[in-house]
XYZ file of C-alpha atoms in Angstrom:
535
model
C 54.145 53.934 10.295
C 53.169 50.361 9.643
C 55.611 47.657 10.606
C 56.202 44.065 9.624
C 56.686 41.390 12.244
C 57.177 37.652 12.402
C 54.404 35.665 13.994
C 54.497 31.973 14.816
C 54.600 29.340 17.530
C 57.275 28.964 20.170
C 59.023 26.561 17.849
C 61.743 28.016 15.635
C 60.298 28.922 12.274
C 61.783 27.526 9.113
C 63.210 29.883 6.558
C 62.613 29.507 2.798
C 65.826 27.493 2.639
C 66.348 24.622 5.056
C 69.284 25.437 7.309
C 72.043 23.190 8.502
C 73.764 24.900 11.434
C 77.473 24.258 11.761
C 79.035 24.785 15.188
C 82.383 25.609 13.608
C 83.248 29.143 12.584
C 83.891 29.538 8.883
C 83.209 33.122 7.875
C 81.524 33.998 4.621
C 83.872 34.176 1.663
C 81.248 35.453 -0.748
C 81.447 39.069 -1.835
C 79.226 41.355 -3.849
C 80.261 42.662 -7.231
C 82.039 45.996 -7.586
C 79.355 48.696 -7.188
C 81.481 51.105 -9.251
C 81.858 48.701 -12.172
C 80.845 50.507 -15.351
C 78.848 47.720 -16.967
C 75.585 48.575 -18.644
C 73.568 46.800 -15.957
C 75.462 48.497 -13.131
C 74.945 51.923 -14.712
C 71.239 51.150 -14.903
C 71.194 50.127 -11.249
C 73.124 53.254 -10.226
C 70.580 55.451 -11.998
C 67.808 53.591 -10.202
C 69.527 54.184 -6.852
C 69.958 57.889 -7.611
C 66.296 58.258 -8.585
C 65.231 56.384 -5.441
C 67.182 58.842 -3.298
C 65.660 61.819 -5.110
C 62.168 60.390 -4.678
C 62.891 59.926 -0.979
C 63.962 63.580 -0.701
C 60.856 64.837 -2.524
C 58.611 62.649 -0.371
C 60.104 64.174 2.775
C 59.582 67.682 1.396
C 55.993 66.878 0.506
C 55.293 65.445 3.971
C 56.677 68.587 5.601
C 54.701 70.879 3.312
C 51.484 68.949 3.920
C 51.964 69.168 7.686
C 52.547 72.919 7.440
C 49.498 73.343 5.188
C 47.283 71.576 7.741
C 48.767 73.412 10.726
C 48.771 77.022 9.502
C 45.765 79.332 9.510
C 47.481 82.107 7.562
C 45.908 82.378 4.126
C 49.073 83.641 2.402
C 51.158 80.875 3.929
C 48.630 78.326 2.699
C 48.887 79.716 -0.850
C 52.701 79.568 -0.733
C 52.694 76.021 0.632
C 50.120 74.953 -1.947
C 52.352 76.299 -4.715
C 55.342 74.465 -3.246
C 53.305 71.252 -3.074
C 52.432 71.560 -6.755
C 56.130 71.819 -7.641
C 57.020 68.853 -5.411
C 54.252 66.709 -6.885
C 55.381 67.666 -10.376
C 58.972 66.646 -9.567
C 57.765 63.384 -8.074
C 55.778 62.613 -11.193
C 58.810 63.268 -13.410
C 61.039 61.076 -11.225
C 58.528 58.235 -11.240
C 58.234 58.468 -15.020
C 62.031 58.334 -15.298
C 62.118 55.286 -13.033
C 59.346 53.678 -15.064
C 61.402 54.222 -18.212
C 64.410 52.572 -16.566
C 62.293 49.636 -15.429
C 61.109 49.134 -19.003
C 64.680 49.059 -20.320
C 65.173 45.332 -20.878
C 68.053 45.379 -23.351
C 70.730 45.486 -20.650
C 69.464 42.222 -19.196
C 68.962 40.301 -22.457
C 71.242 37.700 -23.938
C 73.949 38.816 -26.343
C 73.072 36.002 -28.725
C 72.342 37.048 -32.306
C 69.397 34.649 -32.573
C 65.934 36.220 -32.752
C 63.905 35.524 -29.604
C 61.032 37.116 -27.774
C 62.687 39.383 -25.139
C 62.087 38.250 -21.580
C 61.027 40.684 -18.843
C 63.470 40.914 -15.906
C 62.995 42.874 -12.681
C 65.341 45.358 -11.070
C 66.552 44.704 -7.532
C 65.209 46.588 -4.539
C 67.671 49.163 -3.212
C 68.462 49.574 0.485
C 70.394 51.941 2.715
C 73.269 51.005 4.990
C 72.355 49.931 8.521
C 74.754 50.063 11.470
C 73.929 47.217 13.851
C 77.141 47.409 15.889
C 75.876 49.314 18.919
C 72.431 47.628 19.182
C 73.912 44.116 18.910
C 76.672 44.821 21.451
C 74.142 46.307 23.859
C 71.837 43.303 23.454
C 74.671 40.813 23.991
C 75.620 42.641 27.195
C 72.055 43.042 28.468
C 70.526 39.733 27.389
C 73.397 37.250 27.287
C 75.474 38.809 30.057
C 78.646 38.870 27.952
C 80.944 41.655 26.837
C 79.613 42.785 23.450
C 83.065 43.927 22.333
C 84.164 40.269 22.307
C 81.871 39.771 19.305
C 83.176 42.607 17.146
C 84.497 40.144 14.539
C 81.090 38.459 14.202
C 79.295 41.797 13.955
C 81.805 43.002 11.349
C 81.358 39.797 9.333
C 77.587 40.199 9.338
C 77.806 43.862 8.331
C 80.187 42.986 5.480
C 77.802 40.274 4.333
C 74.922 42.752 4.285
C 76.989 45.265 2.359
C 77.944 42.601 -0.176
C 74.367 41.456 -0.740
C 73.393 44.986 -1.809
C 75.313 44.448 -5.068
C 75.079 40.737 -5.911
C 76.617 39.504 -9.141
C 74.110 38.405 -11.786
C 74.898 34.683 -11.534
C 74.706 31.711 -9.181
C 77.287 33.295 -6.853
C 74.983 36.300 -6.428
C 72.067 34.002 -5.623
C 74.122 32.122 -3.036
C 75.103 35.453 -1.498
C 71.466 36.550 -1.139
C 70.401 33.148 0.184
C 73.237 33.087 2.696
C 72.279 36.521 3.978
C 68.604 35.537 4.143
C 69.440 32.544 6.290
C 71.715 34.633 8.503
C 68.653 36.818 9.118
C 66.933 33.685 10.445
C 69.678 33.276 13.031
C 69.809 37.023 13.741
C 66.062 37.066 14.337
C 66.212 34.333 16.957
C 69.414 35.629 18.562
C 68.609 39.324 18.897
C 64.930 40.084 18.219
C 62.721 39.076 21.185
C 58.987 38.912 20.477
C 58.085 41.686 22.937
C 60.572 44.435 21.978
C 62.626 45.841 19.106
C 66.268 46.858 18.891
C 65.368 50.288 17.592
C 67.059 49.515 14.260
C 65.371 50.898 11.142
C 65.581 49.069 7.820
C 65.188 51.250 4.710
C 64.179 49.720 1.365
C 62.945 51.305 -1.861
C 60.055 50.009 -3.924
C 61.550 48.371 -7.019
C 58.687 49.614 -9.206
C 57.944 53.125 -7.922
C 61.072 54.059 -5.965
C 58.980 55.078 -2.945
C 60.972 54.439 0.262
C 59.730 52.435 3.231
C 61.265 52.356 6.700
C 60.506 49.571 9.170
C 61.923 48.346 12.473
C 60.811 44.738 12.062
C 63.322 42.246 10.701
C 60.546 40.696 8.605
C 60.764 43.714 6.305
C 64.446 42.989 5.708
C 63.748 39.290 5.144
C 60.882 39.931 2.739
C 62.894 42.446 0.725
C 65.859 40.081 0.390
C 63.515 37.300 -0.689
C 62.045 39.622 -3.339
C 65.565 40.317 -4.627
C 66.221 36.578 -4.868
C 63.231 36.281 -7.183
C 64.247 39.403 -9.124
C 67.790 38.089 -9.611
C 66.379 34.841 -10.979
C 64.460 36.876 -13.572
C 67.679 38.595 -14.686
C 69.511 35.287 -14.939
C 66.643 33.813 -16.939
C 66.502 36.778 -19.319
C 70.211 36.638 -20.177
C 70.215 32.965 -21.196
C 71.064 32.120 -24.806
C 67.820 30.490 -25.937
C 69.237 29.368 -29.285
C 70.236 26.078 -27.627
C 68.285 23.516 -25.617
C 70.592 23.932 -22.619
C 70.077 27.705 -22.632
C 66.305 27.299 -22.814
C 66.365 24.789 -19.965
C 68.374 27.228 -17.828
C 65.889 30.007 -18.601
C 62.940 27.764 -17.694
C 64.608 26.805 -14.431
C 65.347 30.438 -13.538
C 61.828 31.720 -14.275
C 60.260 28.807 -12.393
C 62.398 29.581 -9.340
C 61.510 33.265 -9.640
C 57.829 32.326 -9.670
C 58.416 30.142 -6.612
C 60.138 32.953 -4.702
C 57.347 35.452 -5.455
C 54.669 32.890 -4.668
C 56.339 32.050 -1.339
C 56.482 35.752 -0.535
C 52.812 36.153 -1.466
C 51.622 33.210 0.625
C 53.799 33.766 3.692
C 53.806 37.553 4.073
C 50.876 39.927 4.368
C 50.223 43.677 4.630
C 53.397 44.648 2.798
C 54.342 48.339 3.138
C 55.379 48.737 -0.516
C 53.575 48.218 -3.781
C 56.043 45.727 -5.234
C 55.469 43.268 -2.368
C 51.700 43.664 -2.208
C 49.559 40.615 -2.843
C 48.264 41.916 -6.177
C 51.754 42.749 -7.485
C 53.188 39.400 -6.419
C 50.264 37.562 -7.996
C 50.954 39.445 -11.235
C 54.665 38.592 -11.045
C 53.939 34.901 -10.523
C 51.685 34.881 -13.595
C 54.299 36.771 -15.597
C 57.001 34.258 -14.699
C 54.731 31.336 -15.585
C 53.924 32.957 -18.943
C 57.643 33.392 -19.685
C 58.222 29.747 -18.804
C 55.492 28.820 -21.276
C 57.163 30.885 -23.998
C 60.476 29.120 -23.312
C 58.766 25.726 -23.472
C 57.288 26.678 -26.847
C 60.705 27.749 -28.121
C 62.186 24.458 -26.955
C 59.531 22.488 -28.837
C 60.264 24.468 -32.014
C 63.992 23.960 -31.606
C 63.589 20.198 -31.351
C 60.802 19.943 -33.912
C 61.137 17.482 -36.760
C 58.868 16.503 -39.641
C 56.902 13.918 -37.670
C 53.158 14.086 -37.099
C 53.530 14.036 -33.279
C 56.094 16.817 -33.312
C 53.788 19.112 -35.279
C 50.895 18.403 -32.933
C 53.041 19.168 -29.915
C 54.101 22.454 -31.491
C 50.455 23.327 -32.126
C 49.548 22.513 -28.541
C 52.294 24.704 -27.044
C 51.515 27.528 -29.494
C 47.892 27.496 -28.347
C 48.995 27.871 -24.725
C 51.326 30.761 -25.549
C 48.559 32.392 -27.599
C 46.160 32.095 -24.669
C 48.653 33.749 -22.320
C 49.342 36.474 -24.907
C 45.713 37.418 -25.393
C 45.016 37.210 -21.670
C 47.802 39.760 -21.210
C 46.283 41.970 -23.899
C 42.920 41.741 -22.156
C 44.406 42.897 -18.856
C 46.319 45.674 -20.630
C 43.294 47.195 -22.365
C 41.176 46.866 -19.220
C 43.892 48.758 -17.308
C 44.022 51.450 -20.010
C 40.259 51.876 -19.798
C 40.309 52.219 -16.019
C 43.373 54.471 -15.851
C 42.221 56.796 -18.641
C 38.522 56.897 -17.740
C 38.762 60.631 -16.944
C 38.841 61.416 -20.671
C 35.262 60.239 -21.111
C 32.460 62.762 -21.077
C 30.248 63.262 -18.078
C 27.360 61.860 -20.065
C 28.976 58.457 -19.968
C 26.832 57.009 -17.179
C 28.679 53.698 -17.072
C 32.019 55.375 -16.385
C 30.452 57.625 -13.731
C 29.034 54.611 -11.960
C 32.363 52.799 -12.204
C 34.150 55.860 -10.815
C 31.757 56.026 -7.870
C 32.212 52.321 -7.136
C 35.994 52.624 -7.284
C 35.993 55.731 -5.070
C 33.754 54.060 -2.510
C 35.871 50.898 -2.501
C 39.060 52.935 -2.153
C 37.651 54.915 0.787
C 36.434 51.744 2.483
C 39.861 50.151 2.078
C 41.575 53.220 3.584
C 39.188 53.193 6.543
C 39.845 49.519 7.138
C 43.576 50.104 6.800
C 43.511 52.836 9.463
C 41.556 50.555 11.811
C 44.276 47.899 11.764
C 47.258 50.293 11.652
C 49.681 48.794 14.130
C 53.244 47.551 14.277
C 52.682 43.810 14.149
C 50.650 43.226 11.021
C 53.281 41.827 8.678
C 53.129 38.094 9.140
C 55.280 35.134 8.251
C 53.730 31.702 8.271
C 53.754 28.270 6.743
C 56.481 25.773 5.996
C 59.479 26.360 3.786
C 60.148 24.601 0.496
C 62.746 21.865 0.659
C 65.833 23.775 -0.511
C 68.992 22.919 1.412
C 71.730 25.446 1.980
C 74.513 24.893 4.491
C 74.919 28.044 6.562
C 77.149 28.742 9.551
C 75.544 30.912 12.204
C 77.848 33.917 12.449
C 77.048 34.320 16.150
C 77.407 30.607 16.974
C 79.802 31.441 19.851
C 76.807 32.648 21.837
C 75.760 28.987 22.092
C 73.160 26.620 20.598
C 70.132 28.508 19.318
C 67.742 26.123 21.099
C 68.824 27.656 24.429
C 70.685 30.890 23.705
C 68.003 32.808 21.852
C 66.296 36.159 22.298
C 63.125 34.598 23.719
C 64.950 33.040 26.705
C 66.234 35.055 29.648
C 68.795 34.184 32.309
C 69.885 35.336 35.693
C 73.407 36.776 36.037
C 76.182 34.319 35.257
C 77.537 32.797 38.484
C 81.030 31.529 39.267
C 81.052 28.376 41.409
C 84.017 26.489 42.876
C 83.091 22.786 43.065
C 85.289 20.486 45.192
C 84.872 16.716 45.160
C 83.894 15.171 48.512
C 83.871 11.621 49.799
C 80.554 10.956 48.092
C 81.617 12.503 44.814
C 80.428 15.785 43.365
C 76.803 15.195 44.320
C 75.093 16.091 41.066
C 73.431 14.543 38.028
C 74.255 15.772 34.522
C 72.209 15.457 31.373
C 72.397 16.497 27.730
C 74.840 18.092 25.336
C 75.496 21.639 24.198
C 75.204 22.863 26.892
C 75.255 20.287 29.685
C 72.425 20.612 32.198
C 72.504 19.926 35.919
C 69.499 17.623 36.122
C 69.718 16.872 39.860
C 71.563 17.952 43.004
C 71.994 15.717 46.078
C 70.720 17.550 49.193
C 73.615 18.320 51.503
C 76.169 17.214 48.881
C 79.155 19.100 47.521
C 77.225 20.576 44.581
C 74.417 21.803 46.825
C 76.868 23.421 49.239
C 78.604 25.155 46.316
C 75.300 26.724 45.294
C 74.443 24.603 42.257
C 70.762 24.034 41.554
C 68.723 21.714 39.429
C 68.129 23.384 36.057
C 71.479 25.209 35.934
C 73.509 25.119 32.736
C 77.293 24.722 32.741
C 78.660 27.229 30.212
C 82.357 27.205 31.139
C 84.763 24.969 33.050
C 87.968 26.515 34.435
C 87.444 29.500 32.144
C 87.027 27.388 28.996
C 83.749 27.939 27.166
C 81.718 24.720 26.954
C 78.366 25.894 25.583
C 78.947 23.606 22.571
C 80.660 20.816 24.557
C 79.414 17.230 24.533
C 78.237 15.458 27.660
C 81.270 13.151 27.797
C 83.714 16.043 27.436
C 82.287 17.923 30.428
C 82.111 14.752 32.519
C 85.735 13.923 31.753
C 86.828 17.412 32.775
C 84.924 17.216 36.068
C 86.330 13.794 36.878
C 89.856 15.062 36.281
C 89.544 17.972 38.692
C 92.237 18.256 41.380
C 91.789 18.422 45.126
C 91.446 22.207 44.835
C 88.286 21.665 42.812
C 87.015 23.060 39.526
C 85.642 26.497 38.632
C 82.270 26.433 36.871
C 80.412 29.262 35.110
C 76.697 28.720 35.608
C 73.540 30.276 34.177
C 69.897 29.693 35.046
C 66.981 30.388 32.719
C 64.364 32.630 34.287
C 61.692 32.886 31.600
C 59.316 29.863 31.426
C 59.205 28.592 27.846
C 57.576 25.186 27.632
C 56.347 22.595 30.079
C 57.819 19.118 29.817
C 56.585 15.667 30.486
C 59.105 12.946 31.288
C 59.012 9.796 29.257
C 59.650 6.323 30.587
C 63.266 6.348 29.341
C 64.146 9.471 31.289
C 64.004 11.735 28.236
C 61.778 14.741 27.814
C 58.715 15.214 25.651
C 57.362 18.664 24.974
C 53.645 19.219 25.342
C 52.190 21.362 22.572
C 51.152 24.783 23.770
C 52.553 24.365 27.257
C 55.414 26.059 29.105
C 58.614 24.862 30.725
C 59.077 25.192 34.452
C 62.336 26.639 35.764
C 63.751 23.205 36.385
C 62.634 21.428 33.222
C 64.285 23.379 30.470
C 64.953 22.944 26.729
C 68.158 20.944 26.494
C 70.526 20.432 23.612
C 70.623 16.821 22.433
C 69.238 14.944 25.446
C 70.519 11.549 26.465
C 68.050 8.879 27.537
C 69.951 8.306 30.780
C 71.302 10.435 33.583
C 74.564 9.827 35.402
C 75.446 10.689 38.986
C 78.903 12.162 39.656
């Protein structure tokens, strides 16, 4: 089973929407629409979901029958299994034809305006199954971060509710914001809980929006790519329902179809080896062209709507009409070429050209399958490149774990240590640096900090039981200075996994060398200060 995975440098990858991380908790207030609402569009989507489930069932039956057919040597059993396979394949064909008919039903997504316009082509959303992340996330928090996973039940519940809501987004801007918010939460989830060398054992199930064929993957990239596809699909539905009898409606439709084209193009350029047909390179290329053609039609309609009796206006109308005509006949050309290729079996055997074409296609198909089997592995779905400049403020649901620059899945720590630090005559005997969290940059040999067991490179994550992973440098310093004669209790962690090597600058800051690794005592800080202070 082929898997998607994210591939990139040690730097945090950007998502399709630039993220502003807020350290304050402000849970999502966005909800999906009522999945039981009896609108025409919801009924259509429910039928699609039902067909997807039936296709999934038939596919499982076919896989089992094929395995039995290959394994058995009994001739009668083979005949029975072959008969069963013929019934299953027949049912699959009928289900796919029913899904194709639903996908071609555009009336439910069109505007209710009485004006006569060319109907736009929207896309249905990809369906997905529920996923329970509670146990895997709690286990990972306990194993990796050394904290009690049950303390994060509210965050896990909020994320699960957000995922449930995004399965049924409303067909408007609120639905788009919901999908984008969830997509960006996947960015945080990826870096918090999905280390590059292992998986959580969570399976993500999504159905092909065009064929209904299910795919199951463990990589979070599959989830991210599917949500991004739905963002583009939702834009197509919003564009199709616009009232194009007014300039404002046409402008909204143009904007929606352009953004849909951008989403599909981003998916095409930044993901590869998709497991489903709808996210394959050829399908996405077709969708981008389709969206651009619909934009061109809207532009033509806008020109006609604003047209007057002037010479320039008529020329502009002629120019836009020529572009629409070119797109129309290009589409017809592709259509008839597809008909010829798909229906070539009806030609007689004497048709040498079709025989040659069939041989070429068969050879190419076999060569592609052989190449596919050669590279069949779990890390061949890639994400790359920079994100477009779209800003969306998102609060990391699991922000309590600490700043993502330090508290991520790729970093590992030793067990959290409890240290009692008592001020001596020479002070505490340590040097602090940075914010969120504060780092122990130096320890005086033989001083109070050294005797307490503190080491250079340790992070202070709590003071007297109060979490300070997000605390500023001055706040931690003030707390330490105010400690009583009995001392102060510190919770300390030390990173074990080297991540990047640093080179000190003249001002005492840190500069990261590209492609290098950190030593244990030169670690990625929060927001570093240019100076260190001895306490």
